[in-house]
């Protein structure tokens, strides 16, 4: 159950109540720097050594072969293939709708400004290993990359001690059209895609979840000119529940988040203390059978229930917290949409669990945590492209706009900027004569 | 003139030819960290001390008063006001066209996914002081912030030794609707907006150009949960010119970039050595009268002319360089659009100088440098907002989608994720009975 219950906090307490547990990044940074240096100087052989060290497996080849991929097909059940196919179709449908049309605006006679979305050429996807084989994250990253039109999609994931990547990850990757797959995990995977090695190509942007080392490595990749999807932290869920919620469902949703990791955070904001009691009772019932019970218990210790009677104040708290996932567990959930300013992904109503969006409804599950939803959004098709601007100016266009540019440039003391217009205007004047 | 001329480089040389000069960031980082710590512990009084140290002016109040703003109106010429007004109208026209409509997609019966653009609540704009009063950058950042719908727009700019910000900056800021203006410059300005002080409000994202300390401070602000527009470096221009270019115009454009700073870089990619000679001749003529001649000369020393006969190879080079600004100095410029993959902003044709986009045509001039256009775009309306996803699922919706979610969750060993669906399906079954 959630033991930390705060009833009617003052607004001045919101800031401290919404702070996430801090971790010390210093030691991480030194390790990550060392790994980058190792990969920079020794390339593939560093990757093979680091994989032996961290994944207990000495590889001969880093790249997954087409034979390995073909073999995995038999190891994934038809039921799972069908489910992944359904999810993929939904994710494609929602992400295809996000493709931006080019914009072309005539600013004045002879001045045309355009904006065109162009895919990032080479992107890298990181899929962690560990207890949960996250093939769902392959869908969430590869599908929008393909829709955006990325030319090269590189996927790295750590092998198990037998030198294999989970069959469902490989099967999903080939289904989506990932270009190449490598058996590398951790910070060394991010380093390999940032620097390029004999085997692993260098990419322009890296995506995907991971532990603290992977997160630190993604930030460190900036030093090598490689962008990242977003700053990452432990996953989190905030549920807003009023008297029309179903406590059994709320408890199940909170537990689905809590099982992610002991560092996950779940927050229940309720309009009444009775709701917290009812949800806690349900948590006690449901948690007992969970395979990941001890993880969920750990996460619940970081978690809070906050009772706020006033709706306005509740949403001020929610927006200050800026949750990664936000469930509105009420019957009239759509009435609350206008109140939501800061969140990664929002789930409306009693029949809309977070796990729908985690897997199969169509929205993306790579989302900003740790309050970053105040300034970042989750991964979408735009994350895999850039909006480049173009302008086209005719003789008539520069003749009309020229004086404005010259006045502004000279007022900023940038004479050569003004001259670039003047040489053209003078040339046009002499043409007229 | 550009002395460094490379004729027909091999493709294998592209990488080294496109590398920008590296600077050592270590000392910067230590200074920036110290400034953040000072502002964190002493707030406004630290800002006043640091302003005295760096800007040689002891302030009493950090905030610009409405009287000061009113007074500036008389100090800006009507001609400049008119020019700024024209530019603002064009920038508004192009950026208003960038506003994203909400997306709502019915994925299946009872499953609806939506995406809605919501403005970042509080944004900070940094405008450097120094030799060029960059009121144009106020337009480029405040106009899209207003169009996006940001609630609070904070502007920081260093005062001169009399404690004043340039009148044209203040006038433009009030014209655009900036919420509050503070007399703080350098890394301490970024620190104040990232941490919040007694006077300066904390923001969610910082924007704007600046020297290396400002750039390092913007990256450091990430440690405090504050996002930045993009990683920044010295400004740069690449001109592609063929035999249909006008060498006089190309020279003027290269010089307009070169006058920015000695660390600016200009690159001329020409289809023929004769073009380089003609442009160099024009540079010699035009540079002699420039007030910022010594700066331009410095920048030209970092610069290169690259002669590549083959068009395909030329654009491979250009895309590998990934310029901030790209001018296509040819008569049939629009024919080249499809070849451009990596660039911040593109200027098409002989009558389209970079300075048009720097000031007044409507496109934004806050653009990715240092090769970052491979993964980042320039500032646009999206930079001031986030695309939040929403989903709404009915009883029917979860009944149809449930099995897919359960299969996937169980295959990822996340039982509580599956349970969040199962409790709902069981509840619906019992409703039916």
PDB file of C-alpha atoms in Angstrom, chain B residues 110-280:
ATOM      1  CA  UNK B 110     -13.763   2.636 -28.840  1.00  0.00           C
ATOM      2  CA  UNK B 111     -10.042   3.457 -29.049  1.00  0.00           C
ATOM      3  CA  UNK B 112      -9.248   7.095 -29.808  1.00  0.00           C
ATOM      4  CA  UNK B 113      -5.710   8.551 -29.832  1.00  0.00           C
ATOM      5  CA  UNK B 114      -5.080  12.279 -29.864  1.00  0.00           C
ATOM      6  CA  UNK B 115      -2.104  14.590 -30.065  1.00  0.00           C
ATOM      7  CA  UNK B 116      -2.367  18.202 -28.951  1.00  0.00           C
ATOM      8  CA  UNK B 117       0.262  20.923 -29.027  1.00  0.00           C
ATOM      9  CA  UNK B 118       0.460  22.744 -25.687  1.00  0.00           C
ATOM     10  CA  UNK B 119       2.722  25.738 -25.065  1.00  0.00           C
ATOM     11  CA  UNK B 120       5.596  25.502 -22.604  1.00  0.00           C
ATOM     12  CA  UNK B 121       4.421  27.640 -19.694  1.00  0.00           C
ATOM     13  CA  UNK B 122       7.509  29.706 -18.913  1.00  0.00           C
ATOM     14  CA  UNK B 123      10.340  30.406 -21.338  1.00  0.00           C
ATOM     15  CA  UNK B 124      13.514  32.462 -21.056  1.00  0.00           C
ATOM     16  CA  UNK B 125      15.131  34.455 -23.854  1.00  0.00           C
ATOM     17  CA  UNK B 126      18.761  35.499 -23.692  1.00  0.00           C
ATOM     18  CA  UNK B 127      19.926  38.424 -25.810  1.00  0.00           C
ATOM     19  CA  UNK B 128      23.678  39.092 -25.730  1.00  0.00           C
ATOM     20  CA  UNK B 129      25.141  42.565 -25.325  1.00  0.00           C
ATOM     21  CA  UNK B 130      28.359  43.506 -27.027  1.00  0.00           C
ATOM     22  CA  UNK B 131      28.990  45.283 -30.274  1.00  0.00           C
ATOM     23  CA  UNK B 132      25.783  44.310 -32.094  1.00  0.00           C
ATOM     24  CA  UNK B 133      22.471  45.021 -30.265  1.00  0.00           C
ATOM     25  CA  UNK B 134      20.563  41.947 -31.424  1.00  0.00           C
ATOM     26  CA  UNK B 135      16.979  43.221 -31.408  1.00  0.00           C
ATOM     27  CA  UNK B 136      16.399  40.960 -34.402  1.00  0.00           C
ATOM     28  CA  UNK B 137      16.895  37.950 -32.119  1.00  0.00           C
ATOM     29  CA  UNK B 138      14.182  39.327 -29.820  1.00  0.00           C
ATOM     30  CA  UNK B 139      11.795  39.083 -32.776  1.00  0.00           C
ATOM     31  CA  UNK B 140      12.984  35.578 -33.678  1.00  0.00           C
ATOM     32  CA  UNK B 141      12.353  34.214 -30.181  1.00  0.00           C
ATOM     33  CA  UNK B 142       9.486  36.279 -28.758  1.00  0.00           C
ATOM     34  CA  UNK B 143       7.247  36.099 -31.840  1.00  0.00           C
ATOM     35  CA  UNK B 144       7.057  32.269 -31.940  1.00  0.00           C
ATOM     36  CA  UNK B 145       6.749  32.155 -28.122  1.00  0.00           C
ATOM     37  CA  UNK B 146       3.672  34.404 -28.309  1.00  0.00           C
ATOM     38  CA  UNK B 147       2.205  32.415 -31.221  1.00  0.00           C
ATOM     39  CA  UNK B 148       2.749  29.143 -29.311  1.00  0.00           C
ATOM     40  CA  UNK B 149       0.929  30.664 -26.332  1.00  0.00           C
ATOM     41  CA  UNK B 150       3.653  30.691 -23.652  1.00  0.00           C
ATOM     42  CA  UNK B 151       2.277  32.319 -20.483  1.00  0.00           C
ATOM     43  CA  UNK B 152       5.494  33.888 -19.247  1.00  0.00           C
ATOM     44  CA  UNK B 153       8.282  35.134 -21.510  1.00  0.00           C
ATOM     45  CA  UNK B 154      11.316  36.310 -19.543  1.00  0.00           C
ATOM     46  CA  UNK B 155      14.105  38.206 -21.288  1.00  0.00           C
ATOM     47  CA  UNK B 156      17.625  38.721 -19.905  1.00  0.00           C
ATOM     48  CA  UNK B 157      20.257  40.932 -21.479  1.00  0.00           C
ATOM     49  CA  UNK B 158      23.380  42.512 -19.981  1.00  0.00           C
ATOM     50  CA  UNK B 159      23.309  46.246 -19.209  1.00  0.00           C
ATOM     51  CA  UNK B 160      25.982  48.608 -20.478  1.00  0.00           C
ATOM     52  CA  UNK B 161      28.210  50.451 -18.018  1.00  0.00           C
ATOM     53  CA  UNK B 162      25.407  53.011 -17.459  1.00  0.00           C
ATOM     54  CA  UNK B 163      23.060  50.214 -16.410  1.00  0.00           C
ATOM     55  CA  UNK B 164      20.998  50.344 -19.596  1.00  0.00           C
ATOM     56  CA  UNK B 165      19.919  47.756 -22.130  1.00  0.00           C
ATOM     57  CA  UNK B 166      20.011  48.989 -25.747  1.00  0.00           C
ATOM     58  CA  UNK B 167      16.768  50.910 -26.515  1.00  0.00           C
ATOM     59  CA  UNK B 168      16.049  48.886 -29.670  1.00  0.00           C
ATOM     60  CA  UNK B 169      16.143  45.650 -27.650  1.00  0.00           C
ATOM     61  CA  UNK B 170      13.729  47.046 -25.048  1.00  0.00           C
ATOM     62  CA  UNK B 171      11.445  48.549 -27.679  1.00  0.00           C
ATOM     63  CA  UNK B 172      11.269  45.288 -29.627  1.00  0.00           C
ATOM     64  CA  UNK B 173      10.670  43.269 -26.459  1.00  0.00           C
ATOM     65  CA  UNK B 174       7.662  45.356 -25.412  1.00  0.00           C
ATOM     66  CA  UNK B 175       6.362  45.380 -29.005  1.00  0.00           C
ATOM     67  CA  UNK B 176       6.403  41.557 -29.036  1.00  0.00           C
ATOM     68  CA  UNK B 177       4.781  41.203 -25.626  1.00  0.00           C
ATOM     69  CA  UNK B 178       7.683  39.931 -23.511  1.00  0.00           C
ATOM     70  CA  UNK B 179       6.427  39.578 -19.909  1.00  0.00           C
ATOM     71  CA  UNK B 180       9.456  40.784 -17.957  1.00  0.00           C
ATOM     72  CA  UNK B 181      12.943  42.028 -18.781  1.00  0.00           C
ATOM     73  CA  UNK B 182      16.021  41.761 -16.540  1.00  0.00           C
ATOM     74  CA  UNK B 183      19.444  43.387 -16.727  1.00  0.00           C
ATOM     75  CA  UNK B 184      21.560  40.272 -16.400  1.00  0.00           C
ATOM     76  CA  UNK B 185      24.027  38.866 -18.882  1.00  0.00           C
ATOM     77  CA  UNK B 186      26.344  35.919 -19.396  1.00  0.00           C
ATOM     78  CA  UNK B 187      26.213  32.603 -17.592  1.00  0.00           C
ATOM     79  CA  UNK B 188      24.587  34.339 -14.603  1.00  0.00           C
ATOM     80  CA  UNK B 189      21.555  35.210 -16.759  1.00  0.00           C
ATOM     81  CA  UNK B 190      21.086  31.540 -17.662  1.00  0.00           C
ATOM     82  CA  UNK B 191      21.660  30.559 -14.016  1.00  0.00           C
ATOM     83  CA  UNK B 192      19.035  33.047 -12.800  1.00  0.00           C
ATOM     84  CA  UNK B 193      16.369  31.771 -15.205  1.00  0.00           C
ATOM     85  CA  UNK B 194      17.247  28.143 -14.384  1.00  0.00           C
ATOM     86  CA  UNK B 195      17.210  28.509 -10.620  1.00  0.00           C
ATOM     87  CA  UNK B 196      14.919  31.465 -10.049  1.00  0.00           C
ATOM     88  CA  UNK B 197      15.923  34.287  -7.708  1.00  0.00           C
ATOM     89  CA  UNK B 198      13.936  36.846  -5.679  1.00  0.00           C
ATOM     90  CA  UNK B 199      13.486  38.874  -8.903  1.00  0.00           C
ATOM     91  CA  UNK B 200      13.999  36.546 -11.831  1.00  0.00           C
ATOM     92  CA  UNK B 201      11.416  33.769 -12.272  1.00  0.00           C
ATOM     93  CA  UNK B 202      12.481  30.216 -13.026  1.00  0.00           C
ATOM     94  CA  UNK B 203      11.636  29.073 -16.561  1.00  0.00           C
ATOM     95  CA  UNK B 204      11.208  25.662 -18.192  1.00  0.00           C
ATOM     96  CA  UNK B 205      13.355  26.263 -21.282  1.00  0.00           C
ATOM     97  CA  UNK B 206      16.004  28.808 -22.274  1.00  0.00           C
ATOM     98  CA  UNK B 207      16.626  30.157 -25.764  1.00  0.00           C
ATOM     99  CA  UNK B 208      19.080  32.432 -27.465  1.00  0.00           C
ATOM    100  CA  UNK B 209      22.625  32.979 -28.637  1.00  0.00           C
ATOM    101  CA  UNK B 210      25.630  33.960 -26.579  1.00  0.00           C
ATOM    102  CA  UNK B 211      29.326  33.490 -26.041  1.00  0.00           C
ATOM    103  CA  UNK B 212      30.940  30.224 -24.957  1.00  0.00           C
ATOM    104  CA  UNK B 213      30.017  30.810 -21.304  1.00  0.00           C
ATOM    105  CA  UNK B 214      26.355  31.302 -22.163  1.00  0.00           C
ATOM    106  CA  UNK B 215      26.439  28.176 -24.324  1.00  0.00           C
ATOM    107  CA  UNK B 216      28.052  26.139 -21.556  1.00  0.00           C
ATOM    108  CA  UNK B 217      25.535  27.552 -19.045  1.00  0.00           C
ATOM    109  CA  UNK B 218      22.600  26.493 -21.227  1.00  0.00           C
ATOM    110  CA  UNK B 219      23.928  22.930 -21.291  1.00  0.00           C
ATOM    111  CA  UNK B 220      24.567  23.059 -17.537  1.00  0.00           C
ATOM    112  CA  UNK B 221      20.960  24.193 -16.924  1.00  0.00           C
ATOM    113  CA  UNK B 222      19.887  20.635 -17.870  1.00  0.00           C
ATOM    114  CA  UNK B 223      21.132  19.595 -14.412  1.00  0.00           C
ATOM    115  CA  UNK B 224      18.383  21.787 -12.968  1.00  0.00           C
ATOM    116  CA  UNK B 225      15.621  20.429 -15.192  1.00  0.00           C
ATOM    117  CA  UNK B 226      15.722  23.331 -17.644  1.00  0.00           C
ATOM    118  CA  UNK B 227      15.790  22.560 -21.375  1.00  0.00           C
ATOM    119  CA  UNK B 228      17.591  24.575 -24.037  1.00  0.00           C
ATOM    120  CA  UNK B 229      16.811  25.445 -27.646  1.00  0.00           C
ATOM    121  CA  UNK B 230      19.824  23.665 -29.150  1.00  0.00           C
ATOM    122  CA  UNK B 231      23.576  23.202 -28.718  1.00  0.00           C
ATOM    123  CA  UNK B 232      25.270  26.305 -30.128  1.00  0.00           C
ATOM    124  CA  UNK B 233      28.540  27.128 -31.796  1.00  0.00           C
ATOM    125  CA  UNK B 234      29.938  29.907 -33.977  1.00  0.00           C
ATOM    126  CA  UNK B 235      27.773  30.934 -36.921  1.00  0.00           C
ATOM    127  CA  UNK B 236      28.499  29.535 -40.381  1.00  0.00           C
ATOM    128  CA  UNK B 237      27.465  29.808 -44.013  1.00  0.00           C
ATOM    129  CA  UNK B 238      28.006  27.519 -46.958  1.00  0.00           C
ATOM    130  CA  UNK B 239      27.405  28.886 -50.453  1.00  0.00           C
ATOM    131  CA  UNK B 240      26.997  26.523 -53.388  1.00  0.00           C
ATOM    132  CA  UNK B 241      27.776  28.396 -56.595  1.00  0.00           C
ATOM    133  CA  UNK B 242      27.809  27.281 -60.207  1.00  0.00           C
ATOM    134  CA  UNK B 243      28.509  29.213 -63.397  1.00  0.00           C
ATOM    135  CA  UNK B 244      25.123  30.961 -63.174  1.00  0.00           C
ATOM    136  CA  UNK B 245      26.002  32.664 -59.862  1.00  0.00           C
ATOM    137  CA  UNK B 246      26.846  36.359 -59.510  1.00  0.00           C
ATOM    138  CA  UNK B 247      30.319  36.452 -57.898  1.00  0.00           C
ATOM    139  CA  UNK B 248      29.694  39.945 -56.504  1.00  0.00           C
ATOM    140  CA  UNK B 249      26.645  38.652 -54.590  1.00  0.00           C
ATOM    141  CA  UNK B 250      28.413  35.510 -53.379  1.00  0.00           C
ATOM    142  CA  UNK B 251      31.287  37.618 -52.033  1.00  0.00           C
ATOM    143  CA  UNK B 252      28.839  39.915 -50.223  1.00  0.00           C
ATOM    144  CA  UNK B 253      27.056  36.945 -48.652  1.00  0.00           C
ATOM    145  CA  UNK B 254      30.299  35.314 -47.500  1.00  0.00           C
ATOM    146  CA  UNK B 255      31.397  38.624 -45.962  1.00  0.00           C
ATOM    147  CA  UNK B 256      28.047  39.095 -44.195  1.00  0.00           C
ATOM    148  CA  UNK B 257      28.726  35.838 -42.385  1.00  0.00           C
ATOM    149  CA  UNK B 258      32.416  36.546 -41.857  1.00  0.00           C
ATOM    150  CA  UNK B 259      31.727  39.819 -40.032  1.00  0.00           C
ATOM    151  CA  UNK B 260      29.890  37.967 -37.222  1.00  0.00           C
ATOM    152  CA  UNK B 261      33.037  36.908 -35.428  1.00  0.00           C
ATOM    153  CA  UNK B 262      36.570  35.699 -36.003  1.00  0.00           C
ATOM    154  CA  UNK B 263      35.333  32.218 -35.142  1.00  0.00           C
ATOM    155  CA  UNK B 264      32.671  32.262 -37.885  1.00  0.00           C
ATOM    156  CA  UNK B 265      33.220  29.923 -40.780  1.00  0.00           C
ATOM    157  CA  UNK B 266      32.333  30.454 -44.423  1.00  0.00           C
ATOM    158  CA  UNK B 267      32.583  27.718 -47.018  1.00  0.00           C
ATOM    159  CA  UNK B 268      32.291  28.168 -50.762  1.00  0.00           C
ATOM    160  CA  UNK B 269      31.502  25.053 -52.752  1.00  0.00           C
ATOM    161  CA  UNK B 270      31.935  25.856 -56.425  1.00  0.00           C
ATOM    162  CA  UNK B 271      31.509  23.780 -59.567  1.00  0.00           C
ATOM    163  CA  UNK B 272      34.586  25.400 -61.122  1.00  0.00           C
ATOM    164  CA  UNK B 273      37.863  27.015 -59.970  1.00  0.00           C
ATOM    165  CA  UNK B 274      37.078  30.140 -62.012  1.00  0.00           C
ATOM    166  CA  UNK B 275      34.133  30.865 -59.724  1.00  0.00           C
ATOM    167  CA  UNK B 276      36.404  30.826 -56.685  1.00  0.00           C
ATOM    168  CA  UNK B 277      38.789  33.249 -58.368  1.00  0.00           C
ATOM    169  CA  UNK B 278      35.968  35.614 -59.323  1.00  0.00           C
ATOM    170  CA  UNK B 279      34.465  35.519 -55.832  1.00  0.00           C
ATOM    171  CA  UNK B 280      37.853  36.068 -54.210  1.00  0.00           C
TER     172      UNK B 280
END
